[in-house]
Each structure stands twice: as structure tokens, then as C-alpha cells.
Amino acid sequence: MAAAVAPALRCSLLQRRPLRCGPGVRAVPGAGAALRPCSSRVAQDGIPQPVIDRIIRVDHAGEYGANRIYAGQMAVLGRSSVGPVIQQMWNQEKNHLKKFNELMVAYRVRPTVLLPFWNVAGFVLGAGSALLGKKGAMACTVAVEESISEHYNNQIRTLIEEDPEKYKELLQVIKQFRDEEQEHHDIGLEHDAEATPAYSVLKTAIQLGCKAAIFLSERI
């Protein structure tokens, strides 16, 4: 950790001398003399870049996939009685994705190369579950949101164990989104998700897919 932070410290100490750190250093708007770090391995807040890369990349992919799932559900059930409920959840997912888009730019994180696949797979999952009826759509919501909430909880525990002050911004974002994903999960249960035929089989299959998506999106 000390070795990773050292280049950023050298930049800070040499602010009055010509900067020779290369294109990785730039002024932060509105922050006076504050600088982005020289090292490509340390993010702007002194947070190790690999940690930021992994968290933001996978969370962006998850929110992107969730948006596509709700888009698929709305394509089938948008004019049904449950349409407004799905739309409400989708609107929150749009806000989640917008925030992670902003974080990706701020921390210079590349998206997963699998986004085109999640684009299609998410829509197919959403539309396919909706074709099973309202209960099927809600069963999909319960399975996905339970997986995402668990994933966010794991990230929260990891960041708190590492350094809750250093990761304060990310923790605030993840906690808020975790709570909203849990609300979606509960909404699904309230709308008879568990009454879907073969509910346990459907839920298990979807959650296995979610786990695979998380594993892959963290890494590529």
C-alpha cells in the first residue's frame, strides 16, 4: 500500500516545481492545487486503483443488466396493471446506472467487455420472465435483487474492514443502492412472486446466472 501511494505523495510535495509526472496528473476542478495522482495504480482519493476498478466495473455491469431486465419486462407488461410498479423500480435502476457512469468517468474505470452480452441477456431474461405472467416477472425481480443486495452487502463488509473513512463515498452510494434493491425484492414478494410455478427452480437458475455475471464482470 505504501509503495502504491508514494508516487502520489511525491507529486504533492513537488507542487511548486515543474510537474514531470506525465499525462496521468491533472488538476481537479474546483480543488485549487489538488492533483490527481501520478501513479496509474492509485485513484484520485488515494484509494488503490485495482479496488476501485473491481468494484465500480462490476457494480456498473450489474446496474446495466438490471436496467435491461426491467426494459424487457416493460416491453411485455408495460400496459398491464403491474406496469407502473415495474416502471417505478426501473426508474430507480436508471438512477443507479447514471451514478455508476459518473463514477466510472471520475475514477477512469473501463467497463466490462461483456456489456454487449449483458445488454441482450438482460433484456431476454426480463422479457422471458414477463411472458410467464406478472408473477413470473416478480419472481425474476426477487431472484435478481436478492443477488444484488447480497453482493452489495459483501462489498460493504469488505470496504468497512479495509478503511471506512477512505471508502466513505463508495460506501454511501452502495448502502443507498443496497437498500433500494432490497425494496425491489420486497415489492416482488408482495406481488406474489413465490406463487410462480416452479418458483424455487426459476429463482435458483437466475441466481446462478447472477453469480456468474458478477464473477466475470469483476475480472474482464
Coordinates of C-alpha atoms in Angstrom, one line a residue:
M1 CA 0.0 0.0 0.0
A2 CA 2.8 2.4 1.0
A3 CA 4.6 1.7 -2.3
A4 CA 1.4 2.5 -4.3
V5 CA 0.8 5.8 -2.5
A6 CA 4.3 7.0 -2.7
P7 CA 4.1 8.4 -6.2
A8 CA 1.0 10.5 -5.3
L9 CA 2.9 11.9 -2.2
R10 CA 5.8 12.9 -4.4
C11 CA 3.5 14.8 -6.6
S12 CA 2.0 16.6 -3.7
L13 CA 5.4 17.6 -2.3
L14 CA 6.7 18.9 -5.6
Q15 CA 3.7 21.2 -6.4
R16 CA 5.9 24.2 -6.7
R17 CA 8.3 22.6 -9.2
P18 CA 7.6 21.7 -12.8
L19 CA 5.5 18.6 -12.9
R20 CA 7.0 15.7 -14.7
C21 CA 4.5 13.0 -13.7
G22 CA 3.1 12.6 -17.2
P23 CA -0.4 12.7 -18.5
G24 CA -1.8 10.9 -15.5
V25 CA -1.7 14.1 -13.4
R26 CA -4.3 16.8 -13.8
A27 CA -5.9 19.5 -11.7
V28 CA -9.2 18.6 -10.1
P29 CA -11.8 21.2 -11.0
G30 CA -12.7 23.4 -8.0
A31 CA -10.0 21.9 -5.8
G32 CA -7.3 24.6 -6.1
A33 CA -3.9 22.9 -6.2
A34 CA -5.2 19.5 -5.6
L35 CA -3.9 17.0 -8.1
R36 CA -4.9 13.6 -9.5
P37 CA -2.2 11.1 -8.6
C38 CA 0.8 10.3 -10.9
S39 CA 0.5 6.6 -10.4
S40 CA -1.9 4.7 -12.6
R41 CA -2.4 2.3 -9.7
V42 CA -3.7 4.9 -7.2
A43 CA -7.1 6.6 -7.7
Q44 CA -7.7 10.3 -7.0
D45 CA -8.6 9.8 -3.3
G46 CA -5.5 7.7 -2.5
I47 CA -7.6 4.5 -2.9
P48 CA -5.8 1.6 -4.6
Q49 CA -6.9 1.6 -8.3
P50 CA -7.4 -2.2 -8.5
V51 CA -10.0 -2.0 -5.7
I52 CA -11.9 0.9 -7.5
D53 CA -11.7 -0.9 -10.8
R54 CA -13.2 -4.1 -9.5
I55 CA -16.0 -2.5 -7.5
I56 CA -17.1 0.1 -10.0
R57 CA -16.8 -2.2 -13.0
V58 CA -18.9 -5.0 -11.6
D59 CA -21.5 -2.6 -10.0
H60 CA -21.9 -0.7 -13.2
A61 CA -22.4 -4.0 -15.1
G62 CA -25.0 -5.1 -12.5
E63 CA -27.0 -1.9 -12.8
Y64 CA -26.7 -2.0 -16.6
G65 CA -28.0 -5.6 -16.6
A66 CA -30.8 -4.7 -14.2
N67 CA -31.9 -1.8 -16.5
R68 CA -32.1 -4.2 -19.4
I69 CA -34.1 -6.7 -17.3
Y70 CA -36.7 -4.1 -16.5
A71 CA -36.7 -2.9 -20.1
G72 CA -37.6 -6.4 -21.1
Q73 CA -40.3 -6.7 -18.5
M74 CA -41.8 -3.4 -19.5
A75 CA -41.8 -4.4 -23.2
V76 CA -44.2 -7.3 -22.2
L77 CA -46.1 -6.0 -19.2
G78 CA -45.8 -2.2 -19.6
R79 CA -49.6 -1.8 -20.2
S80 CA -50.6 -4.3 -17.6
S81 CA -51.7 -3.5 -14.1
V82 CA -48.2 -4.2 -12.8
G83 CA -46.6 -1.9 -15.4
P84 CA -46.4 1.2 -13.1
V85 CA -44.8 -0.9 -10.3
I86 CA -42.1 -2.2 -12.7
Q87 CA -41.6 1.3 -14.1
Q88 CA -41.0 2.7 -10.6
M89 CA -38.3 0.2 -9.9
W90 CA -36.8 0.7 -13.3
N91 CA -36.6 4.5 -12.7
Q92 CA -34.5 3.8 -9.6
E93 CA -32.3 1.5 -11.6
K94 CA -31.8 4.2 -14.1
N95 CA -30.5 6.5 -11.3
H96 CA -28.2 3.8 -10.1
L97 CA -26.7 3.3 -13.6
K98 CA -26.3 7.1 -14.0
K99 CA -24.3 7.3 -10.8
F100 CA -22.0 4.5 -11.7
N101 CA -21.5 6.0 -15.2
E102 CA -20.3 9.1 -13.4
L103 CA -18.0 7.2 -11.0
M104 CA -16.5 5.3 -14.0
V105 CA -15.5 8.7 -15.6
A106 CA -14.3 10.1 -12.3
Y107 CA -12.1 7.2 -11.4
R108 CA -11.2 6.3 -15.0
V109 CA -12.5 2.8 -14.9
R110 CA -13.2 0.9 -18.1
P111 CA -16.5 -1.0 -18.4
T112 CA -16.6 -4.8 -18.6
V113 CA -16.1 -6.1 -22.1
L114 CA -19.2 -8.2 -21.6
L115 CA -21.6 -5.2 -21.7
P116 CA -22.9 -6.2 -25.2
F117 CA -23.7 -9.7 -23.9
W118 CA -25.4 -8.3 -20.7
N119 CA -27.4 -6.0 -23.0
V120 CA -29.0 -8.9 -24.8
A121 CA -29.1 -11.4 -21.9
G122 CA -30.7 -8.9 -19.5
F123 CA -33.5 -8.0 -21.9
V124 CA -34.1 -11.6 -22.8
L125 CA -34.3 -12.6 -19.1
G126 CA -36.7 -9.7 -18.4
A127 CA -39.0 -10.3 -21.3
G128 CA -38.9 -14.1 -20.9
S129 CA -39.8 -13.9 -17.2
A130 CA -42.6 -11.4 -18.1
L131 CA -44.0 -13.9 -20.6
L132 CA -44.6 -16.2 -17.7
G133 CA -47.0 -13.5 -16.4
K134 CA -46.9 -10.9 -13.7
K135 CA -45.8 -13.4 -11.0
G136 CA -43.0 -14.7 -13.3
A137 CA -41.7 -11.2 -13.7
M138 CA -41.8 -10.6 -10.0
A139 CA -40.0 -13.9 -9.3
C140 CA -37.2 -12.7 -11.6
T141 CA -37.1 -9.4 -9.7
V142 CA -36.9 -11.2 -6.3
A143 CA -34.1 -13.5 -7.6
V144 CA -32.0 -10.7 -9.2
E145 CA -32.5 -8.1 -6.4
E146 CA -31.7 -10.7 -3.7
S147 CA -28.4 -11.5 -5.5
I148 CA -27.5 -7.8 -6.0
S149 CA -28.3 -7.0 -2.3
E150 CA -26.1 -9.8 -1.1
H151 CA -23.4 -8.7 -3.5
Y152 CA -23.6 -5.1 -2.2
N153 CA -23.5 -6.4 1.4
N154 CA -20.3 -8.3 0.7
Q155 CA -18.8 -5.1 -0.7
I156 CA -19.9 -3.1 2.3
R157 CA -18.3 -5.5 4.7
T158 CA -15.1 -5.6 2.7
L159 CA -14.8 -1.8 2.5
I160 CA -15.5 -1.3 6.2
E161 CA -12.9 -3.9 7.1
E162 CA -10.4 -2.1 4.8
D163 CA -10.9 1.6 5.8
P164 CA -14.5 3.0 6.1
E165 CA -13.2 6.6 6.0
K166 CA -11.1 6.1 2.9
Y167 CA -14.1 4.5 1.1
K168 CA -16.7 6.8 2.6
E169 CA -18.1 8.0 -0.8
L170 CA -18.4 4.5 -2.2
L171 CA -20.0 3.1 1.0
Q172 CA -22.7 5.8 0.9
V173 CA -23.5 5.0 -2.7
I174 CA -23.5 1.3 -2.2
K175 CA -25.6 1.4 1.0
Q176 CA -28.2 3.5 -0.6
F177 CA -28.5 1.3 -3.6
R178 CA -28.5 -1.8 -1.5
D179 CA -31.5 -0.5 0.4
E180 CA -33.3 0.3 -2.8
E181 CA -32.6 -3.1 -4.3
Q182 CA -33.9 -4.7 -1.1
E183 CA -37.1 -2.7 -1.6
H184 CA -37.5 -4.1 -5.1
H185 CA -37.0 -7.6 -3.6
D186 CA -39.8 -6.9 -1.1
I187 CA -42.1 -5.5 -3.8
G188 CA -41.6 -8.7 -5.8
L189 CA -42.7 -10.8 -2.8
E190 CA -45.7 -8.6 -2.2
H191 CA -46.8 -9.2 -5.8
D192 CA -46.9 -13.0 -5.4
A193 CA -43.5 -13.9 -6.8
E194 CA -43.5 -17.1 -4.7
A195 CA -46.7 -18.2 -6.4
T196 CA -44.9 -18.6 -9.7
P197 CA -44.9 -22.3 -10.9
A198 CA -41.5 -23.9 -10.2
Y199 CA -40.5 -20.8 -8.3
S200 CA -37.6 -22.4 -6.5
V201 CA -36.1 -23.8 -9.7
L202 CA -36.5 -20.5 -11.5
K203 CA -35.0 -18.5 -8.7
T204 CA -32.0 -20.8 -8.3
A205 CA -31.3 -20.7 -12.0
I206 CA -31.5 -16.9 -12.2
Q207 CA -29.3 -16.5 -9.2
L208 CA -26.7 -18.9 -10.6
G209 CA -26.6 -16.7 -13.6
C210 CA -26.2 -13.6 -11.5
K211 CA -23.3 -15.1 -9.6
A212 CA -21.6 -16.0 -12.9
A213 CA -22.2 -12.5 -14.2
I214 CA -20.7 -10.9 -11.1
F215 CA -17.6 -13.2 -11.2
L216 CA -16.9 -12.4 -14.9
S217 CA -17.7 -8.7 -14.7
E218 CA -15.2 -8.2 -11.9
R219 CA -12.4 -9.6 -14.0
I220 CA -12.9 -8.8 -17.6

